[in-house]
Short mmCIF file of N, CA and C in Angstrom, two decimals:
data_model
loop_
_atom_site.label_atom_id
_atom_site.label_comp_id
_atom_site.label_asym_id
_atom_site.label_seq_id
_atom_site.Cartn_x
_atom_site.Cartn_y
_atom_site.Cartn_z
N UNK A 1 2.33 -59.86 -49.37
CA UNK A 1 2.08 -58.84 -48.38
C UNK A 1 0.60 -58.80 -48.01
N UNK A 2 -0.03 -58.82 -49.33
CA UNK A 2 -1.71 -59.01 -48.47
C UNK A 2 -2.55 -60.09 -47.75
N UNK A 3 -1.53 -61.49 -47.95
CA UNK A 3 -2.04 -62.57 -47.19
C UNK A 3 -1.36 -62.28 -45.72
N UNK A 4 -0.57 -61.51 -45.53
CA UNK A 4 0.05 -61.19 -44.57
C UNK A 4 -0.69 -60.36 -43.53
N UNK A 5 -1.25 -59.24 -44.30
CA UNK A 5 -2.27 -58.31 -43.61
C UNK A 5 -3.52 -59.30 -43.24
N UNK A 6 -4.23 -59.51 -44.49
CA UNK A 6 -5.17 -60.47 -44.23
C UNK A 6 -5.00 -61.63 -43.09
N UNK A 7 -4.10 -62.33 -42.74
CA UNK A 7 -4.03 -63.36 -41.57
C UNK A 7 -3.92 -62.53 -40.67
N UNK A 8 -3.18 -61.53 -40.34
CA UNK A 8 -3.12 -60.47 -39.36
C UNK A 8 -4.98 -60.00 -38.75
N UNK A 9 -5.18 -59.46 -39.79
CA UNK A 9 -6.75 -58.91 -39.91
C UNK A 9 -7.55 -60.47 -38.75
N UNK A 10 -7.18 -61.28 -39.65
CA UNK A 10 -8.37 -62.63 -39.15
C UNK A 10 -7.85 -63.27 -37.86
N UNK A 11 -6.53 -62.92 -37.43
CA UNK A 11 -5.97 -63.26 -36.16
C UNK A 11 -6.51 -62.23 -35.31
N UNK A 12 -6.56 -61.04 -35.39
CA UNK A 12 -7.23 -59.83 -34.65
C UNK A 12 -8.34 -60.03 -34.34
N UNK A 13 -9.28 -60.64 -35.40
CA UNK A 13 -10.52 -61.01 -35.43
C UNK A 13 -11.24 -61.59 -34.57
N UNK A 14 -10.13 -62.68 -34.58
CA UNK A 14 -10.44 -63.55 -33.54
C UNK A 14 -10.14 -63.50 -31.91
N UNK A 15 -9.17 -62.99 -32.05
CA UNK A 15 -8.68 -62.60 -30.86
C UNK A 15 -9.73 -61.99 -29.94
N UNK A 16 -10.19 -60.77 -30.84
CA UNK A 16 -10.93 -59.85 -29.97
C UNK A 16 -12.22 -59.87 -29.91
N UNK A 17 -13.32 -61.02 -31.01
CA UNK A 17 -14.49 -61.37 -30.42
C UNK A 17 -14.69 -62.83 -30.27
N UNK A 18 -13.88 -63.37 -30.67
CA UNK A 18 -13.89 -65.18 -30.70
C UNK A 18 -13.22 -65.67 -29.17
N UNK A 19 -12.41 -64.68 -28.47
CA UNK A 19 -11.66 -65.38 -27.61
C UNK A 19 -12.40 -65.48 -26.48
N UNK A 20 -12.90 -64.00 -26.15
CA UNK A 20 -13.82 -64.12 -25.06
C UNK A 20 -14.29 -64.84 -24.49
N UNK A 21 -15.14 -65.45 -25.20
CA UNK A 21 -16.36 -66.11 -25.46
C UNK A 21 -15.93 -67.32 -25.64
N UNK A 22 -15.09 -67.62 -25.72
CA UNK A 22 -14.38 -69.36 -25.72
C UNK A 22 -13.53 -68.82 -24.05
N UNK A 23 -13.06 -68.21 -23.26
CA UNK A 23 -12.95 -68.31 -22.25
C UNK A 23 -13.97 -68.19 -21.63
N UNK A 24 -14.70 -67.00 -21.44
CA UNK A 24 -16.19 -67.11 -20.66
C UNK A 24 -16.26 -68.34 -20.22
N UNK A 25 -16.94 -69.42 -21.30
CA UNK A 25 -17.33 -70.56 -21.61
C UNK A 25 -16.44 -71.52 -20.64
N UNK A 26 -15.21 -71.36 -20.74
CA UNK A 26 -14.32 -72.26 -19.90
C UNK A 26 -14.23 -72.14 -18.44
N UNK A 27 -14.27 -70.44 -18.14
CA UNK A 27 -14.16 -70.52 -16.94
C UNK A 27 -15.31 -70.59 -16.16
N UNK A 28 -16.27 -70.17 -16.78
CA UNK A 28 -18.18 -70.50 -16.19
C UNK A 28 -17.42 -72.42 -15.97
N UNK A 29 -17.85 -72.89 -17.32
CA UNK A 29 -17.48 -74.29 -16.54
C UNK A 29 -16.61 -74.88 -15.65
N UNK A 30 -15.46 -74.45 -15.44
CA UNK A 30 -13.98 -74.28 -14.47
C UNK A 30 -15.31 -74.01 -12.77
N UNK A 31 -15.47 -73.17 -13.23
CA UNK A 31 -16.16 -72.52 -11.55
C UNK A 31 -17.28 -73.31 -11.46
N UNK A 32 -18.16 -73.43 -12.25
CA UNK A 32 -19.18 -74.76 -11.87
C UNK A 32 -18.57 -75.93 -11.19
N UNK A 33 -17.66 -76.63 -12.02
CA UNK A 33 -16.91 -78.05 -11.06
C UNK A 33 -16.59 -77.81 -9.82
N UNK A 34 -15.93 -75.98 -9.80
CA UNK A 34 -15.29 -76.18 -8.60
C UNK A 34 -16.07 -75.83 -7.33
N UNK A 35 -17.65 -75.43 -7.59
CA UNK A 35 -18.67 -75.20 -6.45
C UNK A 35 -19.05 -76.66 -6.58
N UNK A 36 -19.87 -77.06 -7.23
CA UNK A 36 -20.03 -78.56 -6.94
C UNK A 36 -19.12 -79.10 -6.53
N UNK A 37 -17.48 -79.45 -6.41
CA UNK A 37 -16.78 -80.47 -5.44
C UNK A 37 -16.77 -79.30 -4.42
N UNK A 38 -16.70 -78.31 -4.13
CA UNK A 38 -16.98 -77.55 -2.63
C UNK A 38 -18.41 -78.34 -1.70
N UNK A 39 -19.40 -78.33 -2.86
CA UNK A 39 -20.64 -78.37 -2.14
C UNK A 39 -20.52 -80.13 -1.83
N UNK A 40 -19.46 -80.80 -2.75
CA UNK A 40 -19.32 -82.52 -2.18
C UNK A 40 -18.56 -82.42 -0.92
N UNK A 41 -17.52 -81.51 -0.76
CA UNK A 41 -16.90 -81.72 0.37
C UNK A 41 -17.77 -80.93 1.82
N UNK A 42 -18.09 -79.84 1.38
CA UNK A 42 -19.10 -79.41 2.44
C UNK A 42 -20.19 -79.31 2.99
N UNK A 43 -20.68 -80.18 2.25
CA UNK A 43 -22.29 -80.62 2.22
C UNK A 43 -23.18 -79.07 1.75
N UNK A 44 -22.82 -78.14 1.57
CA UNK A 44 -23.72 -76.88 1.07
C UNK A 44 -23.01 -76.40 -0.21
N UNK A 45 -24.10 -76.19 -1.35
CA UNK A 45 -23.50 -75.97 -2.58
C UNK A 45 -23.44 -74.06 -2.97
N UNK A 46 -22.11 -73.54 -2.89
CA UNK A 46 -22.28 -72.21 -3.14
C UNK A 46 -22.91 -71.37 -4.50
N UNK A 47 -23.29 -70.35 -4.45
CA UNK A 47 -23.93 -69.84 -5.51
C UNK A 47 -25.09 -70.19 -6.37
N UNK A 48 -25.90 -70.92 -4.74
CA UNK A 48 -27.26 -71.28 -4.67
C UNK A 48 -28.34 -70.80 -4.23
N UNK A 49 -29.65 -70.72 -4.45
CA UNK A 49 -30.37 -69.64 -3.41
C UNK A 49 -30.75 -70.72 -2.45
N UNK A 50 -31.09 -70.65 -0.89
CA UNK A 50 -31.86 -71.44 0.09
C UNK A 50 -33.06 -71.79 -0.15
N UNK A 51 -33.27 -73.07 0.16
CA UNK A 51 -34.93 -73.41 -0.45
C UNK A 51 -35.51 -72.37 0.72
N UNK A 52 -36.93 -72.04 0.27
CA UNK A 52 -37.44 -71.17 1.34
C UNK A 52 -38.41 -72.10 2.41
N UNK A 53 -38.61 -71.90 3.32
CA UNK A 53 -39.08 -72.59 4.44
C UNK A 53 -40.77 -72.16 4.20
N UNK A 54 -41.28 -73.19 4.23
CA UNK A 54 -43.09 -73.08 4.33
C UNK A 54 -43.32 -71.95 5.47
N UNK A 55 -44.34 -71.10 4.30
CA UNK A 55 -44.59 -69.64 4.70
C UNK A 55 -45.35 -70.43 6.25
N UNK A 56 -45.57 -69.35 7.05
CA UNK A 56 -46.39 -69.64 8.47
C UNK A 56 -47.84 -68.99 7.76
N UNK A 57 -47.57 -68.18 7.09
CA UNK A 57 -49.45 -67.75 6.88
C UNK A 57 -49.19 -67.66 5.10
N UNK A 58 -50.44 -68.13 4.41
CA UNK A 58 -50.49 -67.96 3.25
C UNK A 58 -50.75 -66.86 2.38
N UNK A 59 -50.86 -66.02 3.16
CA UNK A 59 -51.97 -64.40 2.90
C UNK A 59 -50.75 -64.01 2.26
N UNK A 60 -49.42 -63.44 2.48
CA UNK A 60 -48.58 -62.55 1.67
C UNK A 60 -48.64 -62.84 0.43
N UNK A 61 -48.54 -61.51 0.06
CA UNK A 61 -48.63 -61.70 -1.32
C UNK A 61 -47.02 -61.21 -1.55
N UNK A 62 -46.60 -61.22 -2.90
CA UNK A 62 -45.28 -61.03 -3.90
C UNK A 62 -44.15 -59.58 -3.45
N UNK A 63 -45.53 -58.80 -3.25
CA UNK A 63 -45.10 -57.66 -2.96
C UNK A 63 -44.68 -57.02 -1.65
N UNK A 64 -45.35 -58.31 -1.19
CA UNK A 64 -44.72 -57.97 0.90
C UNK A 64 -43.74 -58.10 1.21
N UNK A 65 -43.24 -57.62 2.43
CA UNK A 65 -41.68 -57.80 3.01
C UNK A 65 -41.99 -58.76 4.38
N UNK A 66 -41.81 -60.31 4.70
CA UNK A 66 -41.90 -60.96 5.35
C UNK A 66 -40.88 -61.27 6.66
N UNK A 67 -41.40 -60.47 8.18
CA UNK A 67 -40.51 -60.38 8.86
C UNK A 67 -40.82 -61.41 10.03
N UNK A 68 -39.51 -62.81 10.21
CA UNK A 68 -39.12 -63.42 11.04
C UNK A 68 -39.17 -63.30 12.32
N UNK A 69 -38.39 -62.09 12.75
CA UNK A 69 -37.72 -61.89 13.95
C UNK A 69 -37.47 -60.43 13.70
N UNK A 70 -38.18 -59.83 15.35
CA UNK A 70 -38.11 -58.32 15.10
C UNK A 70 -37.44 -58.25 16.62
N UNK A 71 -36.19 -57.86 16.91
CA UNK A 71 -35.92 -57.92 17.95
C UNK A 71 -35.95 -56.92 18.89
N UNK A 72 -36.08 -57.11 20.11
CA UNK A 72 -36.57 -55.86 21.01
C UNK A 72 -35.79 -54.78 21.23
N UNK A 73 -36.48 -53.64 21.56
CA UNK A 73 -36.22 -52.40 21.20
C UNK A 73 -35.47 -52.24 22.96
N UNK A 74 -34.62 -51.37 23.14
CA UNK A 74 -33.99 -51.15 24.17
C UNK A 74 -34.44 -49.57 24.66
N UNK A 75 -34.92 -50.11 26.10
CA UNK A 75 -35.08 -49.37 26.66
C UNK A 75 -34.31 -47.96 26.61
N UNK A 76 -35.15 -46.51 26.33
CA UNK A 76 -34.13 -45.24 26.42
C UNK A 76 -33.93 -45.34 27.79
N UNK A 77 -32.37 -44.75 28.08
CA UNK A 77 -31.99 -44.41 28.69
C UNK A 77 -32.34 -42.83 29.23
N UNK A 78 -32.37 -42.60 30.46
CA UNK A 78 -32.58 -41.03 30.84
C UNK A 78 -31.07 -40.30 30.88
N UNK A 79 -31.16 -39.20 30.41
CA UNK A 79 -29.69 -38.38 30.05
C UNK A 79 -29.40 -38.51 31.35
N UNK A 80 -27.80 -38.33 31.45
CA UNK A 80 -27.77 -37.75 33.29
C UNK A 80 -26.67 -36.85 33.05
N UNK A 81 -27.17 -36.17 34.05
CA UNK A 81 -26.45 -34.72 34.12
C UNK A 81 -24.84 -34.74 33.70
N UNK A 82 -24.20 -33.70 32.91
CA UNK A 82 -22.87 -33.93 32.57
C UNK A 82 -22.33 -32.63 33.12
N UNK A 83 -21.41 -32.82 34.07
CA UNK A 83 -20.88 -32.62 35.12
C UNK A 83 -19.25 -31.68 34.40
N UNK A 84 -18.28 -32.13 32.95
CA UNK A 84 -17.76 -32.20 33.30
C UNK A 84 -16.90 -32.80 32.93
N UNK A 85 -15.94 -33.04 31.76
CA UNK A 85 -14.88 -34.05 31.93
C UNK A 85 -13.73 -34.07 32.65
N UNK A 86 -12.41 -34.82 32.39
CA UNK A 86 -11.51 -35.11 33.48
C UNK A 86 -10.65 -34.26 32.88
N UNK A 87 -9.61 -33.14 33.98
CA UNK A 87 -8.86 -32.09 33.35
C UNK A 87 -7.53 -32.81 33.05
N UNK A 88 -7.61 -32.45 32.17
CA UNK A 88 -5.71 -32.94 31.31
C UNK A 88 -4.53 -31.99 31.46
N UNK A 89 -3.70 -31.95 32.61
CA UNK A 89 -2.73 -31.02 32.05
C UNK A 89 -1.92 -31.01 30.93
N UNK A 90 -1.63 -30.16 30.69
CA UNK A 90 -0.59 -30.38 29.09
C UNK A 90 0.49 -29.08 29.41
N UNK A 91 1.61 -29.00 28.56
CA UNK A 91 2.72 -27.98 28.52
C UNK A 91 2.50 -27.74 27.37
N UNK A 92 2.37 -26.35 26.81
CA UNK A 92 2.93 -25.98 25.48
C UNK A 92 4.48 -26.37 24.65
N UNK A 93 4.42 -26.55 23.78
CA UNK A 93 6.17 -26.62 23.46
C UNK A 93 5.99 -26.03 22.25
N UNK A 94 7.38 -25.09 22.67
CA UNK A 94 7.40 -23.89 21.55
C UNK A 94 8.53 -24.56 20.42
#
């Protein structure tokens, strides 16, 4: 009866901090192969960062926010008078 408990005990054991961690392990590697043959068939490899493109000025420093493209601001519009919407008849139904 106590080798019984005992294999029980060391099957639990394992189960619940050994297994993890032997899947983790499998499926991290599982998903690695399967972005690399993505990135063979599509020429771009996912769950990569973009190389960054040579800064235009060297001055920023770490802490700056470096903006590309600031696109133009749209003209306000002037309110125009509101007149008014379109009347809806309706019937009550009791």
């Amino acid at each position: 009866m106590i080798k019984f408990l005992l294999v029980l005990l060391i099957l639990w054991l394992i189960m619940r901090f050994v297994m993890p961690l032997v899947l983790r392990l499998v499926v991290g590697n599982l998903v690695k192969k399967q972005a690399q043959r993505f990135g063979q068939q599509f020429g771009g490899a996912p769950f990569t960062q973009p190389r960054p493109e040579a800064r235009r000025s060297g001055t920023a420093s770490a802490d700056e926010v470096q903006v590309d493209y600031v696109p133009p601001r749209a003209k306000p519009q002037s309110p125009k008078e509101f007149k008014g919407g379109e009347y809806v008849d309706f019937e009550e139904v009791k």
